[in-house]
mmCIF file of C-alpha atoms in Angstrom:
data_model
loop_
_atom_site.group_PDB
_atom_site.id
_atom_site.type_symbol
_atom_site.label_atom_id
_atom_site.label_comp_id
_atom_site.label_asym_id
_atom_site.label_seq_id
_atom_site.Cartn_x
_atom_site.Cartn_y
_atom_site.Cartn_z
ATOM 1 C CA UNK A 15 -46.849 145.169 205.017
ATOM 2 C CA UNK A 16 -42.712 143.757 207.048
ATOM 3 C CA UNK A 17 -42.465 141.769 209.980
ATOM 4 C CA UNK A 18 -43.142 144.692 212.543
ATOM 5 C CA UNK A 19 -46.620 145.726 211.059
ATOM 6 C CA UNK A 20 -47.730 142.568 211.664
ATOM 7 C CA UNK A 21 -46.792 142.613 215.077
ATOM 8 C CA UNK A 22 -47.628 146.303 215.426
ATOM 9 C CA UNK A 23 -51.865 144.466 213.410
ATOM 10 C CA UNK A 24 -51.976 142.271 216.798
ATOM 11 C CA UNK A 25 -51.534 144.478 219.002
ATOM 12 C CA UNK A 26 -53.871 146.937 218.345
ATOM 13 C CA UNK A 27 -56.361 144.283 217.602
ATOM 14 C CA UNK A 28 -59.104 143.276 220.407
ATOM 15 C CA UNK A 29 -62.287 142.026 220.967
ATOM 16 C CA UNK A 30 -64.382 144.019 219.783
ATOM 17 C CA UNK A 31 -67.218 144.694 221.998
ATOM 18 C CA UNK A 32 -68.720 147.526 221.237
ATOM 19 C CA UNK A 33 -69.052 149.017 217.250
ATOM 20 C CA UNK A 34 -70.259 151.940 216.115
ATOM 21 C CA UNK A 35 -72.846 150.948 214.027
ATOM 22 C CA UNK A 36 -73.136 154.527 211.080
ATOM 23 C CA UNK A 37 -69.551 153.168 210.152
ATOM 24 C CA UNK A 38 -69.638 150.168 207.224
ATOM 25 C CA UNK A 39 -66.577 148.370 206.063
ATOM 26 C CA UNK A 40 -66.835 148.774 202.062
ATOM 27 C CA UNK A 41 -67.149 147.087 198.883
ATOM 28 C CA UNK A 42 -63.892 146.843 198.039
ATOM 29 C CA UNK A 43 -62.018 146.573 201.272
ATOM 30 C CA UNK A 44 -65.408 143.476 202.021
ATOM 31 C CA UNK A 45 -65.211 141.821 198.316
ATOM 32 C CA UNK A 46 -61.350 141.449 199.444
ATOM 33 C CA UNK A 47 -61.871 139.893 202.576
ATOM 34 C CA UNK A 48 -64.621 137.707 202.103
ATOM 35 C CA UNK A 49 -62.255 136.351 199.109
ATOM 36 C CA UNK A 50 -59.510 135.356 201.387
ATOM 37 C CA UNK A 51 -61.391 133.796 203.245
ATOM 38 C CA UNK A 52 -62.808 131.573 200.432
ATOM 39 C CA UNK A 53 -58.924 131.293 200.170
ATOM 40 C CA UNK A 54 -58.302 129.582 202.982
ATOM 41 C CA UNK A 55 -56.113 126.916 203.797
ATOM 42 C CA UNK A 56 -57.914 123.221 205.082
ATOM 43 C CA UNK A 57 -56.363 119.729 205.067
ATOM 44 C CA UNK A 58 -56.358 117.296 202.004
ATOM 45 C CA UNK A 59 -58.007 121.168 200.520
ATOM 46 C CA UNK A 60 -61.236 119.916 201.286
ATOM 47 C CA UNK A 61 -62.461 123.249 202.795
ATOM 48 C CA UNK A 62 -65.582 120.822 204.903
ATOM 49 C CA UNK A 63 -67.043 124.862 205.471
ATOM 50 C CA UNK A 64 -70.135 126.623 204.047
ATOM 51 C CA UNK A 65 -70.185 130.366 205.140
ATOM 52 C CA UNK A 66 -73.233 132.430 205.355
ATOM 53 C CA UNK A 67 -72.868 136.514 205.206
ATOM 54 C CA UNK A 68 -76.431 137.758 207.442
ATOM 55 C CA UNK A 69 -77.130 141.063 205.748
ATOM 56 C CA UNK A 70 -80.792 140.866 206.467
ATOM 57 C CA UNK A 71 -81.784 143.548 209.734
ATOM 58 C CA UNK A 72 -84.597 140.943 210.681
ATOM 59 C CA UNK A 73 -81.919 138.177 211.470
ATOM 60 C CA UNK A 74 -79.100 139.887 212.873
ATOM 61 C CA UNK A 75 -81.678 141.100 215.449
ATOM 62 C CA UNK A 76 -83.122 137.608 215.410
ATOM 63 C CA UNK A 77 -79.505 135.937 215.725
ATOM 64 C CA UNK A 78 -78.491 138.402 218.018
ATOM 65 C CA UNK A 79 -81.696 137.014 220.143
ATOM 66 C CA UNK A 80 -80.331 133.392 220.829
ATOM 67 C CA UNK A 81 -76.300 135.089 221.022
ATOM 68 C CA UNK A 82 -76.969 136.197 224.851
ATOM 69 C CA UNK A 83 -78.168 139.960 223.521
ATOM 70 C CA UNK A 84 -74.642 140.920 222.145
ATOM 71 C CA UNK A 85 -75.133 143.554 220.448
ATOM 72 C CA UNK A 86 -72.213 143.525 217.402
ATOM 73 C CA UNK A 87 -74.146 141.009 215.941
ATOM 74 C CA UNK A 88 -76.515 143.839 215.253
ATOM 75 C CA UNK A 89 -74.311 146.847 215.342
ATOM 76 C CA UNK A 90 -71.300 145.615 213.480
ATOM 77 C CA UNK A 91 -70.545 146.638 209.930
ATOM 78 C CA UNK A 92 -70.922 142.983 208.984
ATOM 79 C CA UNK A 93 -71.638 140.091 210.395
ATOM 80 C CA UNK A 94 -71.033 136.595 209.295
ATOM 81 C CA UNK A 95 -72.163 133.094 209.904
ATOM 82 C CA UNK A 96 -69.364 130.279 210.140
ATOM 83 C CA UNK A 97 -71.280 126.845 209.174
ATOM 84 C CA UNK A 98 -69.268 123.246 209.487
ATOM 85 C CA UNK A 99 -70.469 119.412 207.167
ATOM 86 C CA UNK A 100 -72.057 117.412 209.312
ATOM 87 C CA UNK A 101 -70.302 115.215 208.046
ATOM 88 C CA UNK A 102 -68.056 114.505 205.526
ATOM 89 C CA UNK A 103 -68.566 111.608 202.128
ATOM 90 C CA UNK A 104 -67.409 110.115 199.261
ATOM 91 C CA UNK A 105 -69.366 112.525 197.103
ATOM 92 C CA UNK A 106 -67.944 115.509 199.012
ATOM 93 C CA UNK A 107 -64.268 114.364 197.657
ATOM 94 C CA UNK A 108 -65.447 113.411 194.356
ATOM 95 C CA UNK A 109 -66.933 116.995 193.947
ATOM 96 C CA UNK A 110 -63.715 117.725 195.172
ATOM 97 C CA UNK A 111 -61.438 115.536 192.800
ATOM 98 C CA UNK A 112 -63.755 117.026 189.584
ATOM 99 C CA UNK A 113 -62.918 120.673 190.472
ATOM 100 C CA UNK A 114 -58.801 120.237 190.573
ATOM 101 C CA UNK A 115 -59.818 118.285 187.609
ATOM 102 C CA UNK A 116 -60.664 120.560 186.231
ATOM 103 C CA UNK A 117 -59.211 123.639 187.215
ATOM 104 C CA UNK A 118 -55.739 121.581 186.638
ATOM 105 C CA UNK A 119 -56.758 120.642 183.238
ATOM 106 C CA UNK A 120 -56.280 117.030 184.384
ATOM 107 C CA UNK A 121 -58.042 113.501 183.876
ATOM 108 C CA UNK A 122 -60.221 112.921 187.050
ATOM 109 C CA UNK A 123 -58.389 109.910 186.068
ATOM 110 C CA UNK A 124 -54.868 110.954 186.443
ATOM 111 C CA UNK A 125 -56.386 111.947 189.919
ATOM 112 C CA UNK A 126 -57.493 108.486 191.130
ATOM 113 C CA UNK A 127 -54.805 108.154 193.195
ATOM 114 C CA UNK A 128 -55.147 111.236 195.858
ATOM 115 C CA UNK A 129 -58.849 110.067 195.734
ATOM 116 C CA UNK A 130 -58.286 107.588 197.590
ATOM 117 C CA UNK A 131 -55.702 108.780 200.246
ATOM 118 C CA UNK A 132 -58.254 111.130 201.043
ATOM 119 C CA UNK A 133 -61.604 109.105 201.465
ATOM 120 C CA UNK A 134 -58.603 106.418 203.049
ATOM 121 C CA UNK A 135 -56.828 109.343 205.267
ATOM 122 C CA UNK A 136 -60.773 110.616 206.075
ATOM 123 C CA UNK A 137 -62.494 107.543 206.915
ATOM 124 C CA UNK A 138 -60.041 105.925 208.830
ATOM 125 C CA UNK A 139 -61.062 108.145 210.987
ATOM 126 C CA UNK A 140 -64.208 107.539 213.306
ATOM 127 C CA UNK A 141 -67.440 109.594 213.988
ATOM 128 C CA UNK A 142 -66.277 111.587 216.385
ATOM 129 C CA UNK A 143 -62.744 112.786 215.049
ATOM 130 C CA UNK A 144 -64.192 113.224 211.932
ATOM 131 C CA UNK A 145 -66.170 115.272 213.372
ATOM 132 C CA UNK A 146 -64.119 117.128 215.265
ATOM 133 C CA UNK A 147 -61.486 117.514 212.608
ATOM 134 C CA UNK A 148 -64.325 118.811 209.762
ATOM 135 C CA UNK A 149 -64.448 122.346 213.703
ATOM 136 C CA UNK A 150 -61.111 121.836 212.911
ATOM 137 C CA UNK A 151 -60.728 123.253 209.809
ATOM 138 C CA UNK A 152 -63.633 126.097 209.884
ATOM 139 C CA UNK A 153 -61.532 127.247 213.488
ATOM 140 C CA UNK A 154 -58.517 127.141 210.501
ATOM 141 C CA UNK A 155 -60.214 129.760 208.064
ATOM 142 C CA UNK A 156 -62.057 131.808 210.443
ATOM 143 C CA UNK A 157 -58.503 132.882 212.125
ATOM 144 C CA UNK A 158 -57.343 133.412 208.650
ATOM 145 C CA UNK A 159 -60.624 135.772 208.804
ATOM 146 C CA UNK A 160 -59.369 137.516 212.116
ATOM 147 C CA UNK A 161 -55.920 137.914 211.072
ATOM 148 C CA UNK A 162 -56.813 139.780 207.713
ATOM 149 C CA UNK A 163 -59.251 141.755 208.878
ATOM 150 C CA UNK A 164 -57.089 143.264 211.200
ATOM 151 C CA UNK A 165 -54.089 144.154 208.342
ATOM 152 C CA UNK A 166 -56.610 145.437 207.581
ATOM 153 C CA UNK A 167 -57.773 148.006 210.731
ATOM 154 C CA UNK A 168 -60.841 146.433 210.162
ATOM 155 C CA UNK A 169 -61.998 144.906 214.182
ATOM 156 C CA UNK A 170 -63.301 141.996 214.693
ATOM 157 C CA UNK A 171 -65.132 139.706 217.617
ATOM 158 C CA UNK A 172 -65.485 136.089 217.335
ATOM 159 C CA UNK A 173 -69.108 135.262 218.744
ATOM 160 C CA UNK A 174 -69.310 131.015 220.816
ATOM 161 C CA UNK A 175 -71.583 133.297 222.426
ATOM 162 C CA UNK A 176 -74.964 131.715 220.882
ATOM 163 C CA UNK A 177 -77.097 128.670 220.425
ATOM 164 C CA UNK A 178 -75.511 126.964 217.171
ATOM 165 C CA UNK A 179 -79.091 124.691 217.138
ATOM 166 C CA UNK A 180 -81.180 127.674 217.132
ATOM 167 C CA UNK A 181 -78.475 129.868 214.698
ATOM 168 C CA UNK A 182 -79.712 126.992 212.599
ATOM 169 C CA UNK A 183 -83.256 127.159 212.290
ATOM 170 C CA UNK A 184 -82.725 130.974 212.026
ATOM 171 C CA UNK A 185 -80.843 130.585 208.770
ATOM 172 C CA UNK A 186 -82.578 127.590 207.748
ATOM 173 C CA UNK A 187 -79.777 124.459 207.698
ATOM 174 C CA UNK A 188 -81.965 122.368 210.217
ATOM 175 C CA UNK A 189 -81.881 120.112 207.057
ATOM 176 C CA UNK A 190 -78.989 120.603 204.969
ATOM 177 C CA UNK A 191 -75.490 119.664 205.210
ATOM 178 C CA UNK A 192 -74.300 122.420 207.785
ATOM 179 C CA UNK A 193 -74.242 122.849 210.833
ATOM 180 C CA UNK A 194 -73.612 126.717 212.392
ATOM 181 C CA UNK A 195 -70.255 126.497 215.004
ATOM 182 C CA UNK A 196 -70.406 130.127 215.471
ATOM 183 C CA UNK A 197 -69.907 133.670 213.903
ATOM 184 C CA UNK A 198 -67.670 136.190 213.798
ATOM 185 C CA UNK A 199 -67.799 140.750 213.572
ATOM 186 C CA UNK A 200 -66.924 142.777 211.876
ATOM 187 C CA UNK A 201 -66.313 146.571 211.728
ATOM 188 C CA UNK A 202 -65.257 149.726 213.568
ATOM 189 C CA UNK A 203 -64.921 150.065 216.960
ATOM 190 C CA UNK A 204 -66.651 153.093 219.179
ATOM 191 C CA UNK A 205 -65.364 154.841 219.805
ATOM 192 C CA UNK A 206 -66.801 154.638 224.379
ATOM 193 C CA UNK A 207 -65.162 151.016 223.263
ATOM 194 C CA UNK A 208 -63.550 151.295 226.551
ATOM 195 C CA UNK A 209 -62.267 147.328 226.190
ATOM 196 C CA UNK A 210 -59.942 148.893 222.924
ATOM 197 C CA UNK A 211 -57.894 150.519 225.784
ATOM 198 C CA UNK A 212 -57.326 147.885 228.270
ATOM 199 C CA UNK A 213 -54.212 146.953 227.952
ATOM 200 C CA UNK A 214 -54.024 142.771 226.662
ATOM 201 C CA UNK A 215 -52.652 140.613 228.591
ATOM 202 C CA UNK A 216 -50.825 138.080 226.865
ATOM 203 C CA UNK A 217 -48.624 135.113 229.133
ATOM 204 C CA UNK A 218 -45.009 135.710 228.059
ATOM 205 C CA UNK A 219 -43.070 132.665 225.918
ATOM 206 C CA UNK A 220 -41.532 130.708 228.271
ATOM 207 C CA UNK A 221 -44.790 130.231 229.502
ATOM 208 C CA UNK A 222 -45.996 128.885 226.013
ATOM 209 C CA UNK A 223 -42.743 128.810 223.477
ATOM 210 C CA UNK A 224 -40.551 126.476 223.693
ATOM 211 C CA UNK A 225 -37.440 125.480 221.177
ATOM 212 C CA UNK A 226 -36.125 122.475 221.993
#
């Protein structure tokens, strides 16, 4: 894949409004997408997120009802719900340090300086700033998911038109460390989705891009 290919895929993608429910993403392709999303970057590497793959058609129907009845929720091949931590704790930081020590075959003690740096950066923020920071990390993963899908010519539609608290109830997240932020429908466009033929509307580079 070269730069021209990448650009072509971004011109090809759009927010799919009507999926073909008969077309499914094959298992190997989906497995690769899932692994790529899990490998998404995050600040300090902390990964303050949880991804819920909703395969159960009955649950997807319930979610559609609290997503402005958007057909993408039920008709797309896959539905992935993006959740963020309600709060990051010192235990979360320590869990990441322990995992890093295990993966890199070093002692947790040798990472003590990094742990203190992480905690200093995180807990110097106000509670509201920490919550906004967590949400930004989750949206990085959402961007990775959409870009990856485009390169595989798989359609997506990010879904924020929803009732997040109802999602939390339906997905049994109410008493957990996580809350729903958004969802992503993935699959293949219906041949009669009129939005697929519309020209992409973007501001010209001088309006949104400055080089100094």
